[in-house]
Every structure is written in structure tokens, then in C-alpha cells.
mmCIF file of C-alpha atoms in Angstrom:
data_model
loop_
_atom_site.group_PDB
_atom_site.id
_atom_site.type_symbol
_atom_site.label_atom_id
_atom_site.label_comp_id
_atom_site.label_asym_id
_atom_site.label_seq_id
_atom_site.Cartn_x
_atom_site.Cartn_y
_atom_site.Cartn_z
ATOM 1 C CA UNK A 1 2.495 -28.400 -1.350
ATOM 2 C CA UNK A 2 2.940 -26.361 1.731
ATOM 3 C CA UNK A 3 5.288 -27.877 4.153
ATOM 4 C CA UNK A 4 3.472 -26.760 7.202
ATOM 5 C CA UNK A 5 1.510 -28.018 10.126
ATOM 6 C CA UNK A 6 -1.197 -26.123 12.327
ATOM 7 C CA UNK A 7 -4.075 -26.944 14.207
ATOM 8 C CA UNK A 8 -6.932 -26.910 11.986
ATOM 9 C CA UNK A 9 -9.095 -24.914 14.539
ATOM 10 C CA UNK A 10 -8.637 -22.959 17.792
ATOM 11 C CA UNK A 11 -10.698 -20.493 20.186
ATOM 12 C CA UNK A 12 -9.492 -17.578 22.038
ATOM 13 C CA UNK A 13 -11.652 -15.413 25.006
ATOM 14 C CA UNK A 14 -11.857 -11.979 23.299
ATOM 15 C CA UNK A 15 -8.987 -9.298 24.660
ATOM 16 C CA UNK A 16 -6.567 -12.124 25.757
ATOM 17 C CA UNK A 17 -3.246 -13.086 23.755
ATOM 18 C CA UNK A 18 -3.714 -15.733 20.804
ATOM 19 C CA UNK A 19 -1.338 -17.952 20.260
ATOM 20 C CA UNK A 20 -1.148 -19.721 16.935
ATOM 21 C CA UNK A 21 1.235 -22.504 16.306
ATOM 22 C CA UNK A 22 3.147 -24.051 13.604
ATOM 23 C CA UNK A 23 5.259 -26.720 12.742
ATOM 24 C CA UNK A 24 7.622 -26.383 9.646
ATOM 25 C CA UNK A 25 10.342 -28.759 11.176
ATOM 26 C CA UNK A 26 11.570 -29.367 6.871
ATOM 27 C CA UNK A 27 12.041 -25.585 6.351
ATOM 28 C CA UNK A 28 15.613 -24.578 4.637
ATOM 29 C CA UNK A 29 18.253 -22.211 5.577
ATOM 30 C CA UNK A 30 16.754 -19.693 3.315
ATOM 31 C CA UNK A 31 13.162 -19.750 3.370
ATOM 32 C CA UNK A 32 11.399 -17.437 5.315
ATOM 33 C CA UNK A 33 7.981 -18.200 7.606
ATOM 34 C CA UNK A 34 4.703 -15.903 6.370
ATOM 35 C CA UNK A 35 1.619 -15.445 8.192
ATOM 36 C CA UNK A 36 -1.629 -14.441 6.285
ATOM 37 C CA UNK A 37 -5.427 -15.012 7.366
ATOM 38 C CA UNK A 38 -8.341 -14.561 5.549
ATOM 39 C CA UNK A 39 -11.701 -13.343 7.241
ATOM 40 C CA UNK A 40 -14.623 -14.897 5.464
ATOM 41 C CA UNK A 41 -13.897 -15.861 1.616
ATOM 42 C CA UNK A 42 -11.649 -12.156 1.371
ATOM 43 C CA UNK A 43 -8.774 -11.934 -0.234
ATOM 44 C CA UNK A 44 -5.488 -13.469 2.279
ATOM 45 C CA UNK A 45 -4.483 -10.481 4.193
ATOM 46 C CA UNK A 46 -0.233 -10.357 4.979
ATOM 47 C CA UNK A 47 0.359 -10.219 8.857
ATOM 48 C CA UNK A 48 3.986 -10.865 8.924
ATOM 49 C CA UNK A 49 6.792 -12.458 8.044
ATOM 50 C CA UNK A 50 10.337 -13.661 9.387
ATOM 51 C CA UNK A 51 13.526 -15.456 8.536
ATOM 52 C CA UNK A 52 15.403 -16.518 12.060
ATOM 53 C CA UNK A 53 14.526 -13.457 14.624
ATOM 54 C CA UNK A 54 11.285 -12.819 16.447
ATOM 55 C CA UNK A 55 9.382 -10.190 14.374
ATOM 56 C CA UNK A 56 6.811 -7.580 15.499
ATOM 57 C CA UNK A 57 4.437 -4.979 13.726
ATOM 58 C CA UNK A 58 1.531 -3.492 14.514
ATOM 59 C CA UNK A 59 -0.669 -6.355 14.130
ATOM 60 C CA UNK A 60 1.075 -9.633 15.407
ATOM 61 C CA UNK A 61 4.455 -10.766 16.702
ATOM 62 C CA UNK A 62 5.825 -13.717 15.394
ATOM 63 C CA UNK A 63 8.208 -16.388 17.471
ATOM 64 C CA UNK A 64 10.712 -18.331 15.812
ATOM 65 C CA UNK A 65 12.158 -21.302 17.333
ATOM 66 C CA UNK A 66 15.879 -20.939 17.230
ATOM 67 C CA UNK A 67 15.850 -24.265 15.089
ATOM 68 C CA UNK A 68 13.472 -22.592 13.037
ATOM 69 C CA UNK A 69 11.479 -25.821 13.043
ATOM 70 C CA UNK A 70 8.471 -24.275 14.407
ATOM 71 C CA UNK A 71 7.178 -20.818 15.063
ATOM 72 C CA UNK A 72 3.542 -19.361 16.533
ATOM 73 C CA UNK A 73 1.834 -16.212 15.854
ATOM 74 C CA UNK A 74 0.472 -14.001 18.717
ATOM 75 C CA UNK A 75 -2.395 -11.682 18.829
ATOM 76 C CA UNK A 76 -2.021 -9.966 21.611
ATOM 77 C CA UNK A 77 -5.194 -8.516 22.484
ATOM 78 C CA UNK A 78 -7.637 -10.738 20.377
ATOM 79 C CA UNK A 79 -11.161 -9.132 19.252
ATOM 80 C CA UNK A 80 -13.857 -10.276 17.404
ATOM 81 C CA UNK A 81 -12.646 -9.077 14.237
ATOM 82 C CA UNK A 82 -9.501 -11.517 14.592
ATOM 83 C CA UNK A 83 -11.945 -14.136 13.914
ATOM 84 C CA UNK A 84 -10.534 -15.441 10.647
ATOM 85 C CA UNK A 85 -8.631 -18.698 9.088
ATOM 86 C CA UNK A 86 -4.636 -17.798 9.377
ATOM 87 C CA UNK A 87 -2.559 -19.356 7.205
ATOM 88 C CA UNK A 88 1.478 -20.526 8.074
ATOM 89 C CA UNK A 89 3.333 -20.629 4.423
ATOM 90 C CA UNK A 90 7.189 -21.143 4.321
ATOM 91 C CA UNK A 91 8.326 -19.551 0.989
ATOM 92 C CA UNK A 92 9.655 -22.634 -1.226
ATOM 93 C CA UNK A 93 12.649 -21.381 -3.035
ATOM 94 C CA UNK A 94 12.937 -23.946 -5.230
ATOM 95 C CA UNK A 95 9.254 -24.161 -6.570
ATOM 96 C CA UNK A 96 9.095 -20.771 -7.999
ATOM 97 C CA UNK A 97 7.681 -17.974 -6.328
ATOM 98 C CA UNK A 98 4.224 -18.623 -5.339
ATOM 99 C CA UNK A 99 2.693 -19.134 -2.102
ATOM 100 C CA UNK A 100 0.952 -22.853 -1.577
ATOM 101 C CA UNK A 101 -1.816 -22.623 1.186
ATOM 102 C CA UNK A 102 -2.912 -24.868 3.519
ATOM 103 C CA UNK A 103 -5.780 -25.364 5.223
ATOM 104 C CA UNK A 104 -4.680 -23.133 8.091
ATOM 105 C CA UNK A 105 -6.270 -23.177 11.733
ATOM 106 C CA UNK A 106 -10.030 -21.616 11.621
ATOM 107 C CA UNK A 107 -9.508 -19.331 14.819
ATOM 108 C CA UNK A 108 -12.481 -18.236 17.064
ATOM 109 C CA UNK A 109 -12.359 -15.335 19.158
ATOM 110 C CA UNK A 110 -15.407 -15.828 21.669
ATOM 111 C CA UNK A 111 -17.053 -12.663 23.671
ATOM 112 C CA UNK B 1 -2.174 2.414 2.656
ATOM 113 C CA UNK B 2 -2.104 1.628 -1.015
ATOM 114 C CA UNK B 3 -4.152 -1.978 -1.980
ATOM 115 C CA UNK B 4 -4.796 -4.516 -5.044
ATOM 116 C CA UNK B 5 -8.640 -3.522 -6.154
ATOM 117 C CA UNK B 6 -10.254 -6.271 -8.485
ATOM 118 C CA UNK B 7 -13.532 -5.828 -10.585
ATOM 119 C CA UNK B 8 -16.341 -6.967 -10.565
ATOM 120 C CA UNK B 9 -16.815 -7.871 -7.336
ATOM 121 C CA UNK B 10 -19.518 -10.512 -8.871
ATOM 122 C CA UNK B 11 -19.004 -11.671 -12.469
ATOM 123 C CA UNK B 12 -22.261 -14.018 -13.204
ATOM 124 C CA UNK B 13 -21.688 -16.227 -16.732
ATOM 125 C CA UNK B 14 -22.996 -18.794 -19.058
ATOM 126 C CA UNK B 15 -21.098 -21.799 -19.450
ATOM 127 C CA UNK B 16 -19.405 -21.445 -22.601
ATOM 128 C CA UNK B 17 -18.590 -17.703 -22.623
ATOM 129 C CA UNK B 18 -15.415 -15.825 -22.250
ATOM 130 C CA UNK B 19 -14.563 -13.909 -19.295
ATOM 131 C CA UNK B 20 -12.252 -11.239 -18.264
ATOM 132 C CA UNK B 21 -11.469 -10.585 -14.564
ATOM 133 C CA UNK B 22 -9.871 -6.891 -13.722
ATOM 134 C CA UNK B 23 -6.911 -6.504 -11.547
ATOM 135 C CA UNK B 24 -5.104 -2.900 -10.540
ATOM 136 C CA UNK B 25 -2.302 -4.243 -8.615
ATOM 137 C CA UNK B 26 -0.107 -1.735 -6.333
ATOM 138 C CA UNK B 27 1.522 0.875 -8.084
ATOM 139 C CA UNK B 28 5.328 0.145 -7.829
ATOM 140 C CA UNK B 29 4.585 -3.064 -7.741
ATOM 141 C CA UNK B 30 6.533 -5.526 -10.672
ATOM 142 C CA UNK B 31 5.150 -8.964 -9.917
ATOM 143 C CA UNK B 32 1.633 -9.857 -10.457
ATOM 144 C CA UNK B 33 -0.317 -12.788 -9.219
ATOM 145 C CA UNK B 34 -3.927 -14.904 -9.746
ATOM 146 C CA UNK B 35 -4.850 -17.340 -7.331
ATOM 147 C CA UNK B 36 -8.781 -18.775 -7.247
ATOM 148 C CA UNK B 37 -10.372 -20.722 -3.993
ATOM 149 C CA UNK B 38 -12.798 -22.836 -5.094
ATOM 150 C CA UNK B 39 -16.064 -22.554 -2.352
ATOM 151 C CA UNK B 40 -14.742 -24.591 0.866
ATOM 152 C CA UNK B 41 -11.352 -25.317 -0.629
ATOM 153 C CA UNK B 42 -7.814 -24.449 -0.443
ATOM 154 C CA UNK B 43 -6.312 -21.027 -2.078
ATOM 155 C CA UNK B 44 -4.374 -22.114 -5.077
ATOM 156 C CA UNK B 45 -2.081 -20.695 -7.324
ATOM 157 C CA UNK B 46 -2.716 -20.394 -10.859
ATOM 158 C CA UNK B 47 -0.145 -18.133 -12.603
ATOM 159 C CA UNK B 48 2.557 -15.178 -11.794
ATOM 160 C CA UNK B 49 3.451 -12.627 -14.513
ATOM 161 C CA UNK B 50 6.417 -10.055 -14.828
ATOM 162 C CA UNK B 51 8.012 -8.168 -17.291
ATOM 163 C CA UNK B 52 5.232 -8.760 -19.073
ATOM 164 C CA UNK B 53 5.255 -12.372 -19.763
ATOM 165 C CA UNK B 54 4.369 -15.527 -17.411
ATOM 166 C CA UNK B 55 7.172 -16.744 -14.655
ATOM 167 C CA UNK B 56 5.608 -19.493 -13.539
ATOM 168 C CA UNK B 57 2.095 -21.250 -13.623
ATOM 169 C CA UNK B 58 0.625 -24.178 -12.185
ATOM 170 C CA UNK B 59 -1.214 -26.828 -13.897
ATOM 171 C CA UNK B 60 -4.769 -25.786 -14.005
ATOM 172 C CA UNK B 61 -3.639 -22.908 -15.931
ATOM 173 C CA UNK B 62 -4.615 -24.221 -19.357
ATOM 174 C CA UNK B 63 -4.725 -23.198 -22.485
ATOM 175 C CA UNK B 64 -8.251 -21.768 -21.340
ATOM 176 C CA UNK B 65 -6.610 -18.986 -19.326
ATOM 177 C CA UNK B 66 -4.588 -16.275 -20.268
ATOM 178 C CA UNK B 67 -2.898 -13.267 -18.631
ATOM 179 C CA UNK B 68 -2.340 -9.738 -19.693
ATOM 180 C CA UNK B 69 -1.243 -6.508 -18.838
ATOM 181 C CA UNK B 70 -2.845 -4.250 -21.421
ATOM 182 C CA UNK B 71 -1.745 -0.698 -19.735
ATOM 183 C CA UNK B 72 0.279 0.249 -17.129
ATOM 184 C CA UNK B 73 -1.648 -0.212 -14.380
ATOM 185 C CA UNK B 74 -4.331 -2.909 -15.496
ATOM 186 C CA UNK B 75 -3.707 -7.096 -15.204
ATOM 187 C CA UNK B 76 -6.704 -9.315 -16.195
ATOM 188 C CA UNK B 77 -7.276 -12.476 -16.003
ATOM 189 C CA UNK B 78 -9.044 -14.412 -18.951
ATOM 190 C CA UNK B 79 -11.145 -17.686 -19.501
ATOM 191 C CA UNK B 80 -12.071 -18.201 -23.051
ATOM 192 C CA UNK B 81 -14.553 -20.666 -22.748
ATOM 193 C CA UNK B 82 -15.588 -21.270 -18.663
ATOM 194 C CA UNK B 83 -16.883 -24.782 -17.726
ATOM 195 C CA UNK B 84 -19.146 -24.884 -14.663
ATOM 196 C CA UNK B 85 -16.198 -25.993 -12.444
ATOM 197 C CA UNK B 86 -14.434 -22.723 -12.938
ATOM 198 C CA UNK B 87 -16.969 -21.467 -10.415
ATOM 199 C CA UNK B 88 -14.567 -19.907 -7.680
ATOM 200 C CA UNK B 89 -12.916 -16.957 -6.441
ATOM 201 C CA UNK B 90 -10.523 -15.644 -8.016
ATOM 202 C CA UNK B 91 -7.737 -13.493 -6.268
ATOM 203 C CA UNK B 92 -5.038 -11.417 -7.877
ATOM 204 C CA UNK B 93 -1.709 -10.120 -5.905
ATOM 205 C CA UNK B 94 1.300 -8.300 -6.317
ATOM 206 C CA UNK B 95 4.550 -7.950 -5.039
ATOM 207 C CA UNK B 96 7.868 -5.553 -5.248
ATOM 208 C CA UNK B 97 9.499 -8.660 -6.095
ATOM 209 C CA UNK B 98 8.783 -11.902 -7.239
ATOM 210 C CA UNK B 99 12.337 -13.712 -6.298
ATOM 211 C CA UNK B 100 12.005 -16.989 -4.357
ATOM 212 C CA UNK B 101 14.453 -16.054 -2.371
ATOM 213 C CA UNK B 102 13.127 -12.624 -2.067
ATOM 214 C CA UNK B 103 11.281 -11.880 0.830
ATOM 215 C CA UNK B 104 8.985 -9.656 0.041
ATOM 216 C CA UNK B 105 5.144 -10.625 0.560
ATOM 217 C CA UNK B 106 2.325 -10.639 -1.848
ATOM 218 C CA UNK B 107 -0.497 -8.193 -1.091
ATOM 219 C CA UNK B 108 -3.799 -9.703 -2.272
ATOM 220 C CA UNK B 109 -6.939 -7.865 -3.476
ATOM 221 C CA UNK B 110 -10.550 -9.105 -2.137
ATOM 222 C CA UNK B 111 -11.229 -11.280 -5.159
ATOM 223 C CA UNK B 112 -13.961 -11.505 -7.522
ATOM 224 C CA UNK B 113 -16.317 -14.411 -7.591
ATOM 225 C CA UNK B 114 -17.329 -16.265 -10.713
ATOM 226 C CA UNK B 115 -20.050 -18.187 -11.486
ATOM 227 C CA UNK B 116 -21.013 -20.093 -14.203
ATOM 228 C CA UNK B 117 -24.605 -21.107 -14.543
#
């Protein structure tokens, strides 16, 4: 199964920075960290992903401890539509290629 | 920006039938994906497909399922004989590449639910 920790639920003040955490402190040399959420039973939606350097696109920036045990996502101007389950996956090489979800943290973004 | 469309969006079935769940993945995409999520449960993998035959699949991917990619742009999903707990939603993705060690992401489409009365 996924070999990731988060929160199981968070809330953020709409139009501030979220940060979402998680641990992955069994994560190997070559597996990368993947950030999805899903918004109320759709279909996962990619955010972004990273191996070792801090990543940024138009919709999230993703930090990456330099021991790679742990990273956090950040929305940096959260709105209402953020409000959504994200999931942290690290990409298990050796299990074939399929993604295993957890239960992700349930994040709230409040008015 | 190009996306995985599934159909139907609600697929309502008697326990007992067969089913057949539509996927047009992304066009250049190679590496195809279902997934279901079972109401107030985790997403979980069921089976990946390329070159036209099955990579990998996990184990509730029984002999009651079966994947196909009948044209070039079509990958359904089928369940020859649904029981009542195959009531979910079921999600198919793609990817350019389907390499663990690839890391390129899977792009999923909005999912079709099932239900079998």
C-alpha cells in the first residue's frame, strides 16, 4: 500500500497559502513524490510531481525535504474551489506501475 | 488541454448482467488504466493495459473483468456478470508511459458510476 502519511483533514481561510504535509520518510532513491486531489467523488486530478528539487506549476509548488523523507504541497492563494481531498503517492518502482491511494487529508478552504 | 472522457456518466444494472464501461484515453497516450472507489472508500487499482495486453492487475480483477481496446482510440472496461458489491466508481487513466521508474503521471477521466440493483 501507499507508503505515505498526511493529516487526514485540514482547514485553510480562503486567499491565504495552504500548506499540505507529508511524510514518506521509506521513499527510495528513485521514486518520485505525486500530488493529486479529488473534488467530490471526480476523477483524481494530477497537481504535480517531483523527484529531489522543489517543483512549481501553475497550480501548486511542491517542497521536498533534502532527505526526501517528507515534502508539503502549497496552494498559494487558496479558494473555495481548492476544497477537495489531496492525495500524497510515492511511485513504487518495484510494485508495477500503478498508483496506491491513501486516504489523503480532506482540506477545507473556509470564506 | 486534451482529457480522458468516460461514458456513461451513470450506468444503472441488474445484478447478473454484463456491463461495458467506455474509456477514450488521451490521444498519444500508450498506457491505459481502471481504477474504481467504492462510495466512502479508498481509490484502488484494478488493472493497467499496453500494447494491447494487461501489464499488471491487482487482485479484485477476476476472471469477471476484462479489458479491451477494440479501436484505436476506445478502452472499455467489462464485468460479465456484476454482483451488487461491484457498485462503485469506476475511473480509467492514461499515461505517455507506464514505466515504474518513469515519471510520467496518469491523467484520470471523471469516472462513471455503477450500480447494481
Amino acid at each position: 500500500d501507499a507508503k505515505t502519511t498526511q493529516p487526514p483533514s485540514m482547514d485553510c481561510a480562503e486567499g491565504r497559502a495552504a500548506n499540505l504535509p507529508c511524510n514518506h520518510s521509506t521513499i527510495s532513491g528513485n521514486e518520485y513524490v505525486y500530488w493529486y486531489r479529488q473534488i467530490h467523488s471526480q476523477g483524481p486530478q494530477y497537481i504535480i510531481h517531483g523527484l529531489k528539487n522543489n517543483e512549481t506549476n501553475e497550480m501548486a509548488s511542491l517542497i521536498i525535504t533534502e532527505d526526501r523523507k517528507s515534502s508539503t504541497l502549497i496552494l498559494p492563494h487558496a479558494t473555495l474551489r481548492d476544497t477537495a481531498v489531496y492525495y500524497c503517492i510515492v511511485r513504487a518502482w518495484n510494485t508495477g506501475n500503478q498508483f496506491y491511494f491513501g486516504t489523503g487529508t480532506s482540506l477545507t478552504v473556509i470564506p | 488541454e486534451p482529457e480522458v472522457t468516460q461514458t456513461p456518466s451513470h450506468q444503472v444494472t441488474q445484478m447478473g448482467q454484463e456491463v461495458i464501461l467506455r474509456c477514450v484515453p488521451i490521444s498519444n497516450h500508450l498506457y491505459f488504466y481502471w481504477y474504481r472507489q467504492i462510495l466512502g472508500q479508498k481509490v484502488e487499482f484494478l488493472v493497467s493495459f499496453y500494447n494491447n495486453e494487461i501489464s499488471e492487475k491487482s487482485e479484485i480483477f477476476d476472471d469477471q473483468f476484462s479489458v479491451e481496446r477494440p479501436d484505436g482510440s476506445n478502452f472499455t472496461l467489462k464485468i460479465r456478470s456484476t454482483k451488487l458489491e461491484d457498485s462503485a466508481m469506476y475511473f480509467c487513466a492514461s499515461s505517455d508511459s507506464g514505466r515504474a521508474d518513469s515519471n510520467q503521471p496518469q491523467h484520470f477521466g471523471d469516472g462513471t458510476r455503477l450500480s447494481i440493483l
